[in-house]
Short mmCIF file of C-alpha atoms in Angstrom, two decimals:
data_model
loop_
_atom_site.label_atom_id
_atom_site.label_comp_id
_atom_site.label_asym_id
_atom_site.label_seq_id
_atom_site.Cartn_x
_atom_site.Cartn_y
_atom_site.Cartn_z
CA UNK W 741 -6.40 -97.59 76.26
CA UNK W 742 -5.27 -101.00 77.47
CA UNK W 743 -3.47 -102.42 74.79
CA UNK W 744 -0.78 -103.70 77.47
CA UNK W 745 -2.00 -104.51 80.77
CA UNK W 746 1.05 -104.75 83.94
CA UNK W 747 0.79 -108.13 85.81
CA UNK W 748 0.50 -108.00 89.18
CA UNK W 749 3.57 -107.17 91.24
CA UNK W 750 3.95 -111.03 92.36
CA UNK W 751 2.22 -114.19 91.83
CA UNK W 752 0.18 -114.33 95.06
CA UNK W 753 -0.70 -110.53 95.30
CA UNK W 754 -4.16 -110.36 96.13
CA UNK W 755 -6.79 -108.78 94.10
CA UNK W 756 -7.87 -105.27 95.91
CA UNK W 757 -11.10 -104.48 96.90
CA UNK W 758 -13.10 -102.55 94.97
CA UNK W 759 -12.07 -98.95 95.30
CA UNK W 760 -15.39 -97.03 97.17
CA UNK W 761 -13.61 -93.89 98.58
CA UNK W 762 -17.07 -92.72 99.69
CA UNK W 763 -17.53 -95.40 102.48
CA UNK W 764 -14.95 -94.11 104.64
CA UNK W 765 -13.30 -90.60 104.13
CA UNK W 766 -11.23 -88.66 105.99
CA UNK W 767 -12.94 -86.93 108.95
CA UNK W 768 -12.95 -83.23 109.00
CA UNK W 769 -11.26 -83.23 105.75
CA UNK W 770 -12.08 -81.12 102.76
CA UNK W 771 -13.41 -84.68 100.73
CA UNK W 772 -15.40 -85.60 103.48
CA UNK W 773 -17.44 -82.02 103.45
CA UNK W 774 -17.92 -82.75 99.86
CA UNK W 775 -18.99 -86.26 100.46
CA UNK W 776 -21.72 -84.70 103.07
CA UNK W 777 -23.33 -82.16 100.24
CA UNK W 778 -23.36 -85.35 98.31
CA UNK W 779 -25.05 -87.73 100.78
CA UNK W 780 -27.64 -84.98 101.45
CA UNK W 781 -28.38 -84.50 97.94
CA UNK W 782 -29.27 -88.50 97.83
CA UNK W 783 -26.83 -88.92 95.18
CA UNK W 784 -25.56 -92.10 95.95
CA UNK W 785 -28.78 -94.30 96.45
CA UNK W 786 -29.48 -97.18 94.24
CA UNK W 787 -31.59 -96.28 90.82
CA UNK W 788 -32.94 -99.61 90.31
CA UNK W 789 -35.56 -98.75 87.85
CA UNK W 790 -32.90 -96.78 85.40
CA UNK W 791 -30.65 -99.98 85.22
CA UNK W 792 -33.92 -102.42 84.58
CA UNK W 793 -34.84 -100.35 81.68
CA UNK W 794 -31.41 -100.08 80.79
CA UNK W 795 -30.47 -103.48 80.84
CA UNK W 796 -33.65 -104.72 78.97
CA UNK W 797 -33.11 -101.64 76.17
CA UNK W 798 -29.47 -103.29 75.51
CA UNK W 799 -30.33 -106.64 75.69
CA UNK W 800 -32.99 -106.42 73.41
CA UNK W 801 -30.27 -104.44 70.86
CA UNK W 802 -27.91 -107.80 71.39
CA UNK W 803 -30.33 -109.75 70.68
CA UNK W 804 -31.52 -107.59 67.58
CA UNK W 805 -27.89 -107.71 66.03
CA UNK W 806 -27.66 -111.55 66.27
CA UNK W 807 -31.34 -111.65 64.88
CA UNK W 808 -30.26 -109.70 61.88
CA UNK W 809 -27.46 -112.00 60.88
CA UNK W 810 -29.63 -115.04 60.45
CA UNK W 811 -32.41 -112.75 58.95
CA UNK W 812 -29.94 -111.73 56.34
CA UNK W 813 -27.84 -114.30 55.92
CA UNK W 814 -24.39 -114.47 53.76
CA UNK W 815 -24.12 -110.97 52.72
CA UNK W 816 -22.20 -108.41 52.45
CA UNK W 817 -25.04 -105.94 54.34
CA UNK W 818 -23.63 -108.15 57.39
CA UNK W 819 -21.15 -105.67 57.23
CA UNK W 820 -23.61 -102.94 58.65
CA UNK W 821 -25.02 -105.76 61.65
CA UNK W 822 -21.31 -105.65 62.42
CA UNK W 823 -21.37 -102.05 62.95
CA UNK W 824 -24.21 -102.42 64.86
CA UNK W 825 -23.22 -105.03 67.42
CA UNK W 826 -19.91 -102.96 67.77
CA UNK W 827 -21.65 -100.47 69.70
CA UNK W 828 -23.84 -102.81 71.41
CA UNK W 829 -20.89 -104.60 73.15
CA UNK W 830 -19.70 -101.00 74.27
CA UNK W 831 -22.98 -100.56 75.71
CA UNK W 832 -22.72 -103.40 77.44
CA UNK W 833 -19.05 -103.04 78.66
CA UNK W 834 -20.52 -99.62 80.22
CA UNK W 835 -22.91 -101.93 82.00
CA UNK W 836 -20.42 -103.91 83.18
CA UNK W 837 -18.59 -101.11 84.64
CA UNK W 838 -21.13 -99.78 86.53
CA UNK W 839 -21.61 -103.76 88.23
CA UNK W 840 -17.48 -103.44 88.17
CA UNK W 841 -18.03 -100.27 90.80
CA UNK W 842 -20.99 -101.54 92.80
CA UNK W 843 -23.48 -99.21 91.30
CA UNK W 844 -26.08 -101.19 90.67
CA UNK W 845 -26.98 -103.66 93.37
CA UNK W 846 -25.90 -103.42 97.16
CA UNK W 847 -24.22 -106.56 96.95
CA UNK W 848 -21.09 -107.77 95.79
CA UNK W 849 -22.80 -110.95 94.77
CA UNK W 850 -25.69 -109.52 92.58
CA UNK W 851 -23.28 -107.04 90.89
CA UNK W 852 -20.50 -109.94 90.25
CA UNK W 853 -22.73 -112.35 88.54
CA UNK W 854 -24.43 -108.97 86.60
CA UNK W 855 -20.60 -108.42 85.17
CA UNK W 856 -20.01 -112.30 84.58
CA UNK W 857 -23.36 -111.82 81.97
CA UNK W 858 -22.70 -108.95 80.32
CA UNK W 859 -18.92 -108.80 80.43
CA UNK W 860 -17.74 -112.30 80.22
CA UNK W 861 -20.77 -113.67 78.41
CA UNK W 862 -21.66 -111.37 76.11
CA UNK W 863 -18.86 -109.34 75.33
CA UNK W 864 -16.03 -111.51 76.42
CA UNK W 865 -13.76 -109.15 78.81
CA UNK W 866 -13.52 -110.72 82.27
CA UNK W 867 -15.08 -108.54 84.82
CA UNK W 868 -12.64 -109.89 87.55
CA UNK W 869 -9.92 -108.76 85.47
CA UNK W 870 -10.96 -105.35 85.20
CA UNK W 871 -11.79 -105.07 88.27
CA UNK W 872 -8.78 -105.52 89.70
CA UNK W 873 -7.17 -103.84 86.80
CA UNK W 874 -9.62 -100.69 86.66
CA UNK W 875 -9.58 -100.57 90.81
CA UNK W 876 -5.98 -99.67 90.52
CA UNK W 877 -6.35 -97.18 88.23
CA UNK W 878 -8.88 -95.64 90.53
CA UNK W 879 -6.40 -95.59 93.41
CA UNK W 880 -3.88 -93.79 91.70
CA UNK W 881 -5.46 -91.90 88.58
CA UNK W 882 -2.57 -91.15 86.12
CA UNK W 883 0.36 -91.72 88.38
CA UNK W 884 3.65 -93.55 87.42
CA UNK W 885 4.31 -96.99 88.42
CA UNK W 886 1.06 -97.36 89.79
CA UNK W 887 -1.72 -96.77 87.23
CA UNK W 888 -1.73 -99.86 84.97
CA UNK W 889 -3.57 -96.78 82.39
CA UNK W 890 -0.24 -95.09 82.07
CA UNK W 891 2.15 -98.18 82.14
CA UNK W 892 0.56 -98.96 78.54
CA UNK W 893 1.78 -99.20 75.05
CA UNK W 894 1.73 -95.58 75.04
CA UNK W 895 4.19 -92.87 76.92
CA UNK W 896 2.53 -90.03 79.15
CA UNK W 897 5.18 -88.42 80.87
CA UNK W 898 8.25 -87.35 79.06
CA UNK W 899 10.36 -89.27 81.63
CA UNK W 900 9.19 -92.26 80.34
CA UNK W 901 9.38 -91.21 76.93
CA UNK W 902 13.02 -90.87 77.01
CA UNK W 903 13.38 -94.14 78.74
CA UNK W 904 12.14 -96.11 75.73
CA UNK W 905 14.15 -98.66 73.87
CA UNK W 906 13.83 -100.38 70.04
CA UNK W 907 10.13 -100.78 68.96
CA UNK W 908 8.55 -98.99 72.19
CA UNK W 909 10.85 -96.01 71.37
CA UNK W 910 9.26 -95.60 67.80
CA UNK W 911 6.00 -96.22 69.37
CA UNK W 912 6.53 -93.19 71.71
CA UNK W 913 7.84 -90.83 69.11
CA UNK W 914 4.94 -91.61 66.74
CA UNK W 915 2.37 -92.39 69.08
CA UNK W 916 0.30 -89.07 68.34
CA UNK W 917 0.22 -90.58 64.83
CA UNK W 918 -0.70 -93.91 65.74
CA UNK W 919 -3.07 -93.85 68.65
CA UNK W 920 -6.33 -94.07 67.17
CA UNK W 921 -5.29 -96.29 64.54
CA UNK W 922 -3.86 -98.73 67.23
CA UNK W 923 -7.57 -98.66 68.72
CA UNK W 924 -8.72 -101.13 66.65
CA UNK W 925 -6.64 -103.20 68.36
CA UNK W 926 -8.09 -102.40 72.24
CA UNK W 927 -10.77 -105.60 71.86
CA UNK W 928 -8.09 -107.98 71.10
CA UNK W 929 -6.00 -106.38 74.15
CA UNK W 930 -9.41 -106.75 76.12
CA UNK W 931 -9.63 -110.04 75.61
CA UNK W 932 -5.91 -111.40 75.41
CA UNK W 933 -5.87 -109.44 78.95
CA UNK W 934 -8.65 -111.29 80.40
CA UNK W 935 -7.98 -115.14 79.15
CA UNK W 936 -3.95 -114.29 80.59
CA UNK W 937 -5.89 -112.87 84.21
CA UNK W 938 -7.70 -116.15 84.38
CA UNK W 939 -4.57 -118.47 83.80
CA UNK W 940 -2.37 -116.50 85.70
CA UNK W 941 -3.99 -114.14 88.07
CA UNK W 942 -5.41 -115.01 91.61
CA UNK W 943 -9.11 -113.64 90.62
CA UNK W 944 -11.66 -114.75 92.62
CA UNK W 945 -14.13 -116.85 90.76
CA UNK W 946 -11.38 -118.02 88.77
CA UNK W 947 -13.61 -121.61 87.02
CA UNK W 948 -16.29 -119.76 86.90
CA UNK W 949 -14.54 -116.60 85.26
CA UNK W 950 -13.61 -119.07 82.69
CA UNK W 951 -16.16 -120.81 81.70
CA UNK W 952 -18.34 -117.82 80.95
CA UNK W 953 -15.44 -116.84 78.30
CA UNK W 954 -15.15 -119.92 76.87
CA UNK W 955 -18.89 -119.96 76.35
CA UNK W 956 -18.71 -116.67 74.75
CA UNK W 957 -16.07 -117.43 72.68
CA UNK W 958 -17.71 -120.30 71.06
CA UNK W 959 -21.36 -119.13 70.72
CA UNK W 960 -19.76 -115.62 69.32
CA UNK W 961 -17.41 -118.18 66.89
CA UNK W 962 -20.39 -120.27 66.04
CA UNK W 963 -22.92 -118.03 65.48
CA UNK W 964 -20.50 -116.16 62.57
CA UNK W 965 -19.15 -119.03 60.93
CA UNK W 966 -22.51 -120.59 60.75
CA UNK W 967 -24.35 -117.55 59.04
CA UNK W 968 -21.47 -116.54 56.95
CA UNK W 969 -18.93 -117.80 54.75
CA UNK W 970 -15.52 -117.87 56.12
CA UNK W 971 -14.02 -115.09 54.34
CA UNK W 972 -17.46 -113.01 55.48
CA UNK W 973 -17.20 -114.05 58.67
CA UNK W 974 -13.40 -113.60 59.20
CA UNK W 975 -14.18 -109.44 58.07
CA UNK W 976 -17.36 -109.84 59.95
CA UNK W 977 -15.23 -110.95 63.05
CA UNK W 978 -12.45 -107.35 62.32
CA UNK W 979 -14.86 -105.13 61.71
CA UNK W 980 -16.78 -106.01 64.83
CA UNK W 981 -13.93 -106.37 67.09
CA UNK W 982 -12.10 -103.55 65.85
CA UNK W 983 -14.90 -100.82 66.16
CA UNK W 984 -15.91 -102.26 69.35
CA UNK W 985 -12.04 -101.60 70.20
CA UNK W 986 -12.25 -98.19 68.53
CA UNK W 987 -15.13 -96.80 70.20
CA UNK W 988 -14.10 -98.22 73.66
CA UNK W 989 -10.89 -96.52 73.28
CA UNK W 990 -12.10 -93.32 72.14
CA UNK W 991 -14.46 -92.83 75.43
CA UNK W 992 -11.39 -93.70 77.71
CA UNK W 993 -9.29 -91.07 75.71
CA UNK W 994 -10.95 -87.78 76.97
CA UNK W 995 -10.59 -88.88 80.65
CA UNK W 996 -7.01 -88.46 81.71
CA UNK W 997 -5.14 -88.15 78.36
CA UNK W 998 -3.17 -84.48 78.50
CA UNK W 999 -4.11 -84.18 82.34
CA UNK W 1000 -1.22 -84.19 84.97
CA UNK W 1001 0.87 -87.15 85.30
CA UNK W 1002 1.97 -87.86 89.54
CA UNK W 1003 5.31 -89.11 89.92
CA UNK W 1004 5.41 -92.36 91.88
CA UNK W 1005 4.98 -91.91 95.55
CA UNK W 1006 3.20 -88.92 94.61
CA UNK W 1007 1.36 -87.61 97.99
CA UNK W 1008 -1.50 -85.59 97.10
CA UNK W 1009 -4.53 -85.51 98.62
CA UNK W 1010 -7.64 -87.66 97.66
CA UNK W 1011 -9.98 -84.86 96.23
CA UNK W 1012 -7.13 -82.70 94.42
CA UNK W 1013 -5.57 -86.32 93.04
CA UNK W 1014 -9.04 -87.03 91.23
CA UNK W 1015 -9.95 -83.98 90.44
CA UNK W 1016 -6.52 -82.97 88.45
CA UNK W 1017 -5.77 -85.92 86.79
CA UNK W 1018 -9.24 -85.85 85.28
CA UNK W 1019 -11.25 -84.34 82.14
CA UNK W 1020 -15.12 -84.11 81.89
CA UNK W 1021 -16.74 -83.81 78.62
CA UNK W 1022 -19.74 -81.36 77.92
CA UNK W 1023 -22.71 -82.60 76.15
CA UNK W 1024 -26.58 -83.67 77.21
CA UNK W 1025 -28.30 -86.47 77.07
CA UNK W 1026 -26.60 -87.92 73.77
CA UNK W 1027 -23.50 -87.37 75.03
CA UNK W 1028 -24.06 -89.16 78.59
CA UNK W 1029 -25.55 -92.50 75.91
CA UNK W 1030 -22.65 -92.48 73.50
CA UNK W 1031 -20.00 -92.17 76.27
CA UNK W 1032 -21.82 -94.59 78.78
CA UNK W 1033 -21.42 -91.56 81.47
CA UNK W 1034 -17.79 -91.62 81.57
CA UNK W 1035 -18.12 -88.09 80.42
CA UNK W 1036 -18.29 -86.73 84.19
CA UNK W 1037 -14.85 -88.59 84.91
CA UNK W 1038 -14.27 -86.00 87.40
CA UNK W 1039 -17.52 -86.99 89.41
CA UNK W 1040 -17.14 -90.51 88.59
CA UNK W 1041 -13.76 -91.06 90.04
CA UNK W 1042 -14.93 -89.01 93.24
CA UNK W 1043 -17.60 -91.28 93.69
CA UNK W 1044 -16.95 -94.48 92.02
CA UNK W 1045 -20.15 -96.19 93.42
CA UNK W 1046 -22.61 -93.11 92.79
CA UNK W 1047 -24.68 -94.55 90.19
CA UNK W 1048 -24.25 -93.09 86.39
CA UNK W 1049 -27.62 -91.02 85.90
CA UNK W 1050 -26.83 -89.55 89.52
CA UNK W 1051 -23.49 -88.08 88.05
CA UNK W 1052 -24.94 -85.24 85.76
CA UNK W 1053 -26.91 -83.83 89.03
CA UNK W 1054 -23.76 -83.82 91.23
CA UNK W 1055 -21.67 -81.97 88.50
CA UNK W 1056 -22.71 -78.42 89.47
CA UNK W 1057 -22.31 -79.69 92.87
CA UNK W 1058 -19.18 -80.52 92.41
CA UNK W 1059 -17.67 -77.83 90.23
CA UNK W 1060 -18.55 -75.43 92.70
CA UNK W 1061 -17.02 -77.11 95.89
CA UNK W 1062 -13.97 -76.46 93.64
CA UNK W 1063 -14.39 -73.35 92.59
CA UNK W 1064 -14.43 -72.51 96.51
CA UNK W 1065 -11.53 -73.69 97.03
CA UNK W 1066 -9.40 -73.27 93.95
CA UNK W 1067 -9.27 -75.92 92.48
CA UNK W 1068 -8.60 -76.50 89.12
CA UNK W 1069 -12.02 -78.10 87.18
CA UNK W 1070 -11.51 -79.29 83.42
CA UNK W 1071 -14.36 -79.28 81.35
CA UNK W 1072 -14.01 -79.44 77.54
CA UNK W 1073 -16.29 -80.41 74.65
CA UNK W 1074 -15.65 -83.67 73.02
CA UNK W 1075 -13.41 -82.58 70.05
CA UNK W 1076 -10.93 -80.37 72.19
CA UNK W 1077 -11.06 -83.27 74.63
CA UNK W 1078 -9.25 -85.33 71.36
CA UNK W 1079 -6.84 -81.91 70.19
CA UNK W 1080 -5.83 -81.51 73.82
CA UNK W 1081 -5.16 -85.49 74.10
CA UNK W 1082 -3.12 -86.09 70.73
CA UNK W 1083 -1.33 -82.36 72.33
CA UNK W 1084 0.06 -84.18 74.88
CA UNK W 1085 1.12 -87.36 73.25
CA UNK W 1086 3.04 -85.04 70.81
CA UNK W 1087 4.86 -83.19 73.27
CA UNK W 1088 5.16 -86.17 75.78
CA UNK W 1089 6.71 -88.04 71.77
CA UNK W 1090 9.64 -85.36 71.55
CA UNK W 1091 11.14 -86.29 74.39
CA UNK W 1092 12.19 -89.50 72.23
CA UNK W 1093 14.72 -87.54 70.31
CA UNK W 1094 18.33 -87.11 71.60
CA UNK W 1095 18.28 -83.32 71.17
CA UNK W 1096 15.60 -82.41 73.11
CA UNK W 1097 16.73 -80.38 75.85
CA UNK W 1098 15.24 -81.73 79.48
CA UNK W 1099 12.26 -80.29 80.71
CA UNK W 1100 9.06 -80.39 83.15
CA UNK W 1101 6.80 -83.46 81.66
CA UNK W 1102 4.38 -82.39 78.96
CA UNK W 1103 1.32 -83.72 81.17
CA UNK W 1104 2.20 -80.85 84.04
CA UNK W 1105 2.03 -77.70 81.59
CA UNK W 1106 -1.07 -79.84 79.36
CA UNK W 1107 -2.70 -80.18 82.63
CA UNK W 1108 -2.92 -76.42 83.12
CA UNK W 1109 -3.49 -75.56 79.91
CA UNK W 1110 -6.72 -77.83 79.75
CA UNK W 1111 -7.94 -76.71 82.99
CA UNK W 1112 -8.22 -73.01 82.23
CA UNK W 1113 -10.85 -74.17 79.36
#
């Protein structure tokens, strides 16, 4: 969940390069034998053909959903478009995402202007942004004072728990309670995020970057106002935005929520760092749709630029590297993904309250608890 975003550490800090681990491991280490079984496998060529049919299935949705609210015109049923469209734009963020990593095209160009459409065109979050943003995260997976994911509204290591002060405290001690309420707010954060990255940030592209949101933001204003009255399209405009939010948030929840939490500085090694601070989710092919392959989070964050329908085929693969080597795999369906999430924002919470005696942060014993599922 975004909800707050941390600013770069200075004014002129330079955006990082897109995190692709793959491209130059460690030799002889234990990643880079893993990165051979996954090279051999062909798991990281380009699957042109899956994104083309992709792409054109989605676009045709977006286009569908607009259709339908000059089709129908002022009425209530616009409610159900709105639905609709919500979870088209999270379709298309997943798109994004995947041009955000590099796994669609070989270049940086192609898969740049690919996130400027469907990101800051059509669903208004600036793919610069998150890609600086989301690179980060990638770096340093649930670790303190380094992954902009943990340095959120929301407190994942009882450390910081106990640090909080006035309205963040409450929002610590409750947040088990609140977090999927305050979903419906992750749009807004999305795009608040991304207009403040173009002002203030040094992203590349920066004109450019803007420009495609402003267009979005007035087509998407127009387009509503136009076909609806203005109290229909003001709850038009909420219930859009807030289950695109809400569903965007609940496929980033499963992924590291409840997992271990590094201290800053934290050492570990590349392979045990990705693999412990993340969650897959079983399911099939349903599963890999609704949560736009974010599902195999362990594989994904392994291999950032593997392309998603490779993922499912280098899960066994990957599971059993460590299996050979001991090292803790979580895999969980969807719902105990959620029970084992909320867990650990409940435990992480007590730490708010002035009796609670000190102990190890909640993430550390959720970690192992989830990974003997």
């Amino acid at each position: 969940m975004v909800i707050e975003t941390v600013r770069p550490r200075s004014a002129v800090q330079e955006i990082p390069p897109p995190v692709v681990a793959e491209s130059a491991p460690m030799r002889g280490s234990e990643y880079a034998a893993l990165l051979r079984r996954v090279r051999q496998a062909g798991l990281l060529q380009r699957r042109t053909r899956y994104y083309g049919w992709k792409t054109g299935f989605t676009a045709m949705a977006f286009a569908a959903g607009w259709a339908a609210l000059w089709v129908f015109g002022d009425s209530w049923w616009q409610l159900g478009t709105a639905v609709f469209l919500a979870a088209v734009f999270a379709q298309l963020a997943f798109l994004g995402h995947d041009a955000g990593h590099k796994q669609i095209f070989r270049t940086g160009r192609a898969n740049h202007w690919y996130g400027l459409i469907v990101g800051n065109l059509a669903t208004g979050v600036s793919i610069g942004w998150w890609t600086s943003n989301h690179n980060r995260h990638h770096a340093h997976p649930n670790t303190e004072d380094d992954d902009p994911d943990v340095a959120g509204i929301l407190a994942h290591s009882g450390e910081r728990a106990a640090r909080g002060k006035g309205w963040r405290r409450f929002v610590f001690r409750y947040q088990a309670w609140l977090f999927f309420p305050m979903l419906l707010l992750e749009a807004g954060s999305l795009h608040y995020s991304s207009v403040r990255a173009v002002v203030n940030w040094p992203i590349p592209h920066r004109v450019r970057e803007g420009a495609f949101l402003a267009a979005h933001a007035i087509a998407y204003s127009a387009a509503v106002f136009l076909a609806l009255s203005p109290g229909r399209a003001l709850i038009f405009i909420a219930v859009q935005q807030g289950l695109f939010g809400f569903y965007m948030g609940c496929t980033f929840a499963p992924n590291h929520k409840g997992m271990t939490v590094l201290p800053a500085g934290d050492n570990t090694d590349f392979l045990r760092r990705q693999v412990l601070t993340a969650r897959n989710v079983r399911g099939g092919p349903l599963t890999d749709l609704a949560l736009g392959g974010l599902n195999y989070q362990i594989e994904h964050h392994l291999f950032p630029s593997m392309p998603r329908p490779a993922l499912r085929t280098a899960q066994p693969l990957v599971r059993a590297f460590c299996a050979e080597r001991a090292i803790p795999y979580a895999e969980t369906s969807l719902l105990t993904s959620y029970s084992q999430a909320l867990q650990h924002l409940d435990a992480v919470a007590r730490h708010t309250r002035s009796d609670s005696p000190d102990r190890p942060p909640a993430g550390r014993r959720d970690a192992a608890r989830a990974s003997a599922h």
